[in-house]
């Protein structure tokens, strides 16, 4: 089945895809940063042929962001979410965002700087779901919940769902000195966290694939690009290792043509 979405990934040359003060000169005000971030989004939109003000991102909970919603919560985007001049400021407390082919050129995506973005397209119905799947989210079965959201909301058939796993930190370079405290799903990580030379290598991509295959998904495309080593991308891991040019955030998203 033919895809009807365009998937894109931004990198260092596209600019910092964040308005977090930690990525900017400390002399800049939040208002000035917001303006720079808008300019970055507009430029990115011109590159991929969409409006930089028509980009959605979920407000995902984390240890730093105490947003209140059940694990795997999703939001189906429609007109009620499209009333602001700049969609970036629409508050969307959820793990997963879904949008249908009825809204062409509206971007759904998420910032990232090592964590994989998972995009699941039901090519028969014409609906796509996206979620930011960092290691702690994979641990609580978010990749599997993306498929659940499509099935619950649109009765999606497994054979019609095509999944893309975006660029991210790969097993070779995503390394912990100690066994990660977030790894509570013992069965999931049994084969996907391996100890080598007293270091723990985390394979987020394979952990996602394992969950998707358990759901019966057969159409899975994986980006082989490693954000830590690839000079195209910003990378949190690389930046804390001293590579200042890697400090920032990328953006991975899609839109219907």
Short mmCIF file of C-alpha atoms in Angstrom, two decimals:
data_model
loop_
_atom_site.label_atom_id
_atom_site.label_comp_id
_atom_site.label_asym_id
_atom_site.label_seq_id
_atom_site.Cartn_x
_atom_site.Cartn_y
_atom_site.Cartn_z
CA UNK A 1 0.00 0.00 0.00
CA UNK A 2 1.26 3.48 -0.85
CA UNK A 3 2.09 5.95 1.91
CA UNK A 4 0.33 9.32 1.91
CA UNK A 5 2.57 11.04 4.45
CA UNK A 6 5.88 12.87 4.26
CA UNK A 7 8.28 12.03 7.11
CA UNK A 8 11.14 14.40 7.86
CA UNK A 9 13.93 14.77 10.41
CA UNK A 10 15.67 18.05 11.21
CA UNK A 11 19.28 18.41 12.27
CA UNK A 12 21.97 20.88 13.29
CA UNK A 13 21.92 22.75 9.97
CA UNK A 14 18.20 23.42 10.43
CA UNK A 15 18.67 25.11 13.81
CA UNK A 16 17.64 24.38 17.39
CA UNK A 17 14.11 22.98 17.48
CA UNK A 18 13.38 24.15 20.99
CA UNK A 19 12.62 27.31 22.92
CA UNK A 20 14.29 26.03 26.08
CA UNK A 21 16.61 28.72 27.51
CA UNK A 22 19.41 26.21 28.14
CA UNK A 23 20.13 26.07 24.42
CA UNK A 24 20.51 29.84 23.96
CA UNK A 25 22.68 32.76 25.05
CA UNK A 26 21.78 33.54 28.67
CA UNK A 27 21.37 37.21 27.74
CA UNK A 28 18.34 36.46 25.58
CA UNK A 29 14.84 36.89 27.01
CA UNK A 30 12.21 34.19 26.59
CA UNK A 31 10.39 36.46 24.16
CA UNK A 32 13.53 36.78 22.02
CA UNK A 33 14.05 33.03 22.13
CA UNK A 34 10.44 32.42 21.10
CA UNK A 35 10.97 34.68 18.10
CA UNK A 36 14.17 32.85 17.08
CA UNK A 37 12.41 29.52 17.46
CA UNK A 38 9.56 30.70 15.24
CA UNK A 39 12.09 31.76 12.59
CA UNK A 40 13.65 28.28 12.80
CA UNK A 41 10.28 26.61 12.31
CA UNK A 42 9.40 28.88 9.38
CA UNK A 43 12.74 28.04 7.72
CA UNK A 44 12.20 24.31 8.30
CA UNK A 45 8.72 24.60 6.82
CA UNK A 46 10.05 26.23 3.66
CA UNK A 47 12.54 23.37 3.31
CA UNK A 48 9.87 20.67 3.50
CA UNK A 49 6.89 22.66 2.13
CA UNK A 50 4.66 23.25 5.15
CA UNK A 51 3.72 26.21 7.34
CA UNK A 52 6.08 26.50 10.33
CA UNK A 53 3.19 27.79 12.44
CA UNK A 54 1.18 24.64 11.80
CA UNK A 55 3.19 22.18 13.86
CA UNK A 56 1.84 20.12 16.76
CA UNK A 57 3.75 18.44 19.58
CA UNK A 58 2.34 16.55 22.56
CA UNK A 59 2.96 17.82 26.09
CA UNK A 60 4.42 14.52 27.28
CA UNK A 61 4.86 13.76 30.96
CA UNK A 62 8.30 13.03 32.39
CA UNK A 63 10.26 13.35 35.62
CA UNK A 64 10.73 17.02 34.75
CA UNK A 65 7.21 17.67 33.45
CA UNK A 66 4.50 16.68 35.90
CA UNK A 67 1.66 16.43 33.38
CA UNK A 68 -1.27 14.33 34.56
CA UNK A 69 -2.70 11.70 32.21
CA UNK A 70 -2.83 7.87 32.05
CA UNK A 71 0.04 6.05 30.34
CA UNK A 72 -0.63 5.72 26.63
CA UNK A 73 -3.17 8.55 26.52
CA UNK A 74 -3.79 9.89 23.03
CA UNK A 75 -5.38 12.91 21.36
CA UNK A 76 -7.01 12.94 17.93
CA UNK A 77 -6.29 16.31 16.35
CA UNK A 78 -9.06 18.19 14.56
CA UNK A 79 -10.46 21.72 14.07
CA UNK A 80 -10.83 22.40 17.78
CA UNK A 81 -7.02 22.21 18.11
CA UNK A 82 -6.43 24.54 15.17
CA UNK A 83 -7.77 27.85 16.41
CA UNK A 84 -4.52 29.44 17.54
CA UNK A 85 -2.41 31.43 15.11
CA UNK A 86 0.57 29.27 16.08
CA UNK A 87 -0.29 25.62 16.70
CA UNK A 88 2.92 25.08 18.70
CA UNK A 89 1.24 26.67 21.72
CA UNK A 90 -1.75 24.32 21.70
CA UNK A 91 -1.60 22.35 24.97
CA UNK A 92 -1.83 18.63 24.24
CA UNK A 93 -1.20 16.55 27.39
CA UNK A 94 -0.73 13.05 25.99
CA UNK A 95 1.79 10.44 24.89
CA UNK A 96 0.34 9.96 21.42
CA UNK A 97 -1.05 12.32 18.77
CA UNK A 98 -3.17 11.15 15.84
CA UNK A 99 -4.28 13.00 12.72
CA UNK A 100 -6.17 11.94 9.60
CA UNK A 101 -5.66 12.62 5.91
CA UNK A 102 -8.43 15.23 6.19
CA UNK A 103 -5.82 17.71 7.46
CA UNK A 104 -3.10 17.96 4.79
CA UNK A 105 0.10 19.93 5.45
CA UNK A 106 -0.47 19.95 9.22
CA UNK A 107 2.67 18.69 10.96
CA UNK A 108 2.63 16.28 13.88
CA UNK A 109 5.99 15.56 15.47
CA UNK A 110 8.25 15.80 18.47
CA UNK A 111 11.58 17.18 19.55
CA UNK A 112 14.37 14.67 20.14
CA UNK A 113 18.08 14.54 20.79
CA UNK A 114 18.73 10.77 20.98
CA UNK A 115 15.31 9.22 21.64
CA UNK A 116 13.43 7.54 18.78
CA UNK A 117 10.19 8.93 17.37
CA UNK A 118 7.73 6.24 16.31
CA UNK A 119 5.26 6.95 13.49
CA UNK A 120 2.50 4.45 12.69
CA UNK A 121 0.46 4.99 9.52
CA UNK A 122 -2.78 3.13 8.81
CA UNK A 123 -2.67 3.35 5.04
CA UNK A 124 -6.15 1.92 4.54
CA UNK A 125 -8.03 4.29 6.85
CA UNK A 126 -5.81 7.31 6.29
CA UNK A 127 -4.76 8.06 9.86
CA UNK A 128 -1.32 8.28 11.46
CA UNK A 129 -0.15 8.21 15.09
CA UNK A 130 3.13 9.50 16.52
CA UNK A 131 4.89 9.30 19.87
CA UNK A 132 8.26 10.20 21.36
CA UNK A 133 9.57 6.87 22.66
CA UNK A 134 12.54 7.41 24.95
CA UNK A 135 13.86 4.46 26.93
CA UNK A 136 11.65 5.03 29.98
CA UNK A 137 8.57 5.26 27.71
CA UNK A 138 9.55 2.09 25.87
CA UNK A 139 9.84 0.48 29.32
CA UNK A 140 6.17 1.23 29.97
CA UNK A 141 5.10 -0.17 26.58
CA UNK A 142 4.41 3.08 24.71
CA UNK A 143 5.26 1.61 21.25
CA UNK A 144 2.61 -1.04 21.81
CA UNK A 145 0.13 1.61 23.00
CA UNK A 146 0.53 3.52 19.72
CA UNK A 147 -0.95 0.51 17.94
CA UNK A 148 -3.66 0.21 20.62
CA UNK A 149 -4.66 3.84 19.99
CA UNK A 150 -5.14 3.22 16.25
CA UNK A 151 -7.13 0.06 16.89
CA UNK A 152 -9.32 1.61 19.58
CA UNK A 153 -10.09 4.84 17.73
CA UNK A 154 -10.19 3.65 14.11
CA UNK A 155 -10.43 -0.14 14.29
CA UNK A 156 -7.15 -0.28 12.37
CA UNK A 157 -6.17 -3.64 10.96
CA UNK A 158 -2.64 -4.79 11.81
CA UNK A 159 -1.84 -5.62 8.19
CA UNK A 160 -2.58 -2.01 7.17
CA UNK A 161 -0.25 -0.37 9.71
CA UNK A 162 3.21 0.71 8.56
CA UNK A 163 5.66 1.88 11.22
CA UNK A 164 8.72 4.12 10.98
CA UNK A 165 11.27 4.19 13.82
CA UNK A 166 13.30 7.39 13.56
CA UNK A 167 16.98 8.12 13.96
CA UNK A 168 18.19 7.76 17.53
CA UNK A 169 21.05 6.71 19.80
CA UNK A 170 22.07 3.20 18.78
CA UNK A 171 23.21 0.28 20.89
CA UNK A 172 26.88 0.73 19.98
CA UNK A 173 27.02 4.24 21.47
CA UNK A 174 24.09 4.41 23.92
CA UNK A 175 25.99 3.21 26.98
CA UNK A 176 25.46 3.40 30.77
CA UNK A 177 28.09 2.83 33.45
CA UNK A 178 25.51 1.08 35.64
CA UNK A 179 22.29 -0.81 34.90
CA UNK A 180 19.64 1.90 34.22
CA UNK A 181 17.15 2.53 37.02
CA UNK A 182 14.31 3.10 34.53
CA UNK A 183 14.63 -0.46 33.18
CA UNK A 184 11.84 -2.11 35.16
CA UNK A 185 10.38 -4.21 32.33
CA UNK A 186 12.75 -7.13 32.89
CA UNK A 187 11.49 -9.33 30.06
CA UNK A 188 11.68 -6.52 27.50
CA UNK A 189 15.25 -5.56 28.33
CA UNK A 190 16.58 -9.08 28.83
CA UNK A 191 17.97 -9.16 25.29
CA UNK A 192 18.09 -5.41 24.72
CA UNK A 193 20.43 -4.30 27.50
CA UNK A 194 23.73 -6.11 27.20
CA UNK A 195 26.83 -5.83 29.38
CA UNK A 196 30.14 -5.40 27.58
CA UNK A 197 33.41 -4.46 29.28
CA UNK A 198 31.56 -3.42 32.46
CA UNK A 199 29.29 -1.09 30.44
CA UNK A 200 25.58 -1.46 29.66
CA UNK A 201 24.55 -1.03 26.01
CA UNK A 202 20.89 -0.12 25.46
CA UNK A 203 19.14 -1.15 22.23
CA UNK A 204 16.04 1.05 22.10
CA UNK A 205 15.32 0.24 18.46
CA UNK A 206 15.13 -3.51 18.98
CA UNK A 207 13.04 -3.07 22.13
CA UNK A 208 10.52 -1.10 20.04
CA UNK A 209 10.58 -3.73 17.29
CA UNK A 210 9.96 -6.47 19.86
CA UNK A 211 6.82 -4.70 21.11
CA UNK A 212 5.56 -4.02 17.59
CA UNK A 213 6.11 -7.61 16.50
CA UNK A 214 4.23 -8.84 19.56
CA UNK A 215 1.29 -6.79 18.25
CA UNK A 216 1.66 -8.51 14.88
CA UNK A 217 3.13 -5.55 12.99
CA UNK A 218 5.07 -6.72 9.94
CA UNK A 219 5.74 -3.44 8.11
CA UNK A 220 8.56 -1.76 10.05
CA UNK A 221 11.10 0.67 8.61
CA UNK A 222 14.04 1.69 10.78
CA UNK A 223 16.41 4.60 10.38
CA UNK A 224 19.96 3.33 10.78
CA UNK A 225 21.34 6.78 11.60
CA UNK A 226 22.87 7.18 15.07
CA UNK A 227 22.28 10.63 16.56
CA UNK A 228 25.35 10.29 18.80
CA UNK A 229 27.86 9.70 16.00
CA UNK A 230 26.11 11.23 12.98
CA UNK A 231 27.28 14.86 12.47
CA UNK A 232 23.87 15.77 11.02
CA UNK A 233 22.07 15.56 14.40
CA UNK A 234 22.09 17.23 17.77
CA UNK A 235 22.68 14.67 20.53
CA UNK A 236 22.23 14.94 24.29
CA UNK A 237 24.62 12.04 24.92
CA UNK A 238 27.32 13.54 22.70
CA UNK A 239 26.92 17.01 24.22
CA UNK A 240 27.41 15.77 27.80
CA UNK A 241 30.52 14.00 26.55
CA UNK A 242 31.93 17.42 25.66
CA UNK A 243 30.86 17.92 22.04
CA UNK A 244 29.39 21.43 22.35
CA UNK A 245 28.25 21.57 18.72
CA UNK A 246 25.89 18.66 19.45
CA UNK A 247 23.94 20.60 22.11
CA UNK A 248 20.41 21.26 20.88
CA UNK A 249 17.28 19.48 19.73
CA UNK A 250 16.15 17.96 16.46
CA UNK A 251 12.56 17.48 15.33
CA UNK A 252 11.03 14.42 13.71
CA UNK A 253 7.56 14.67 12.23
CA UNK A 254 5.19 13.95 9.38
CA UNK A 255 2.33 15.52 7.44
CA UNK A 256 -0.24 14.35 4.92
CA UNK A 257 0.32 15.53 1.37
#
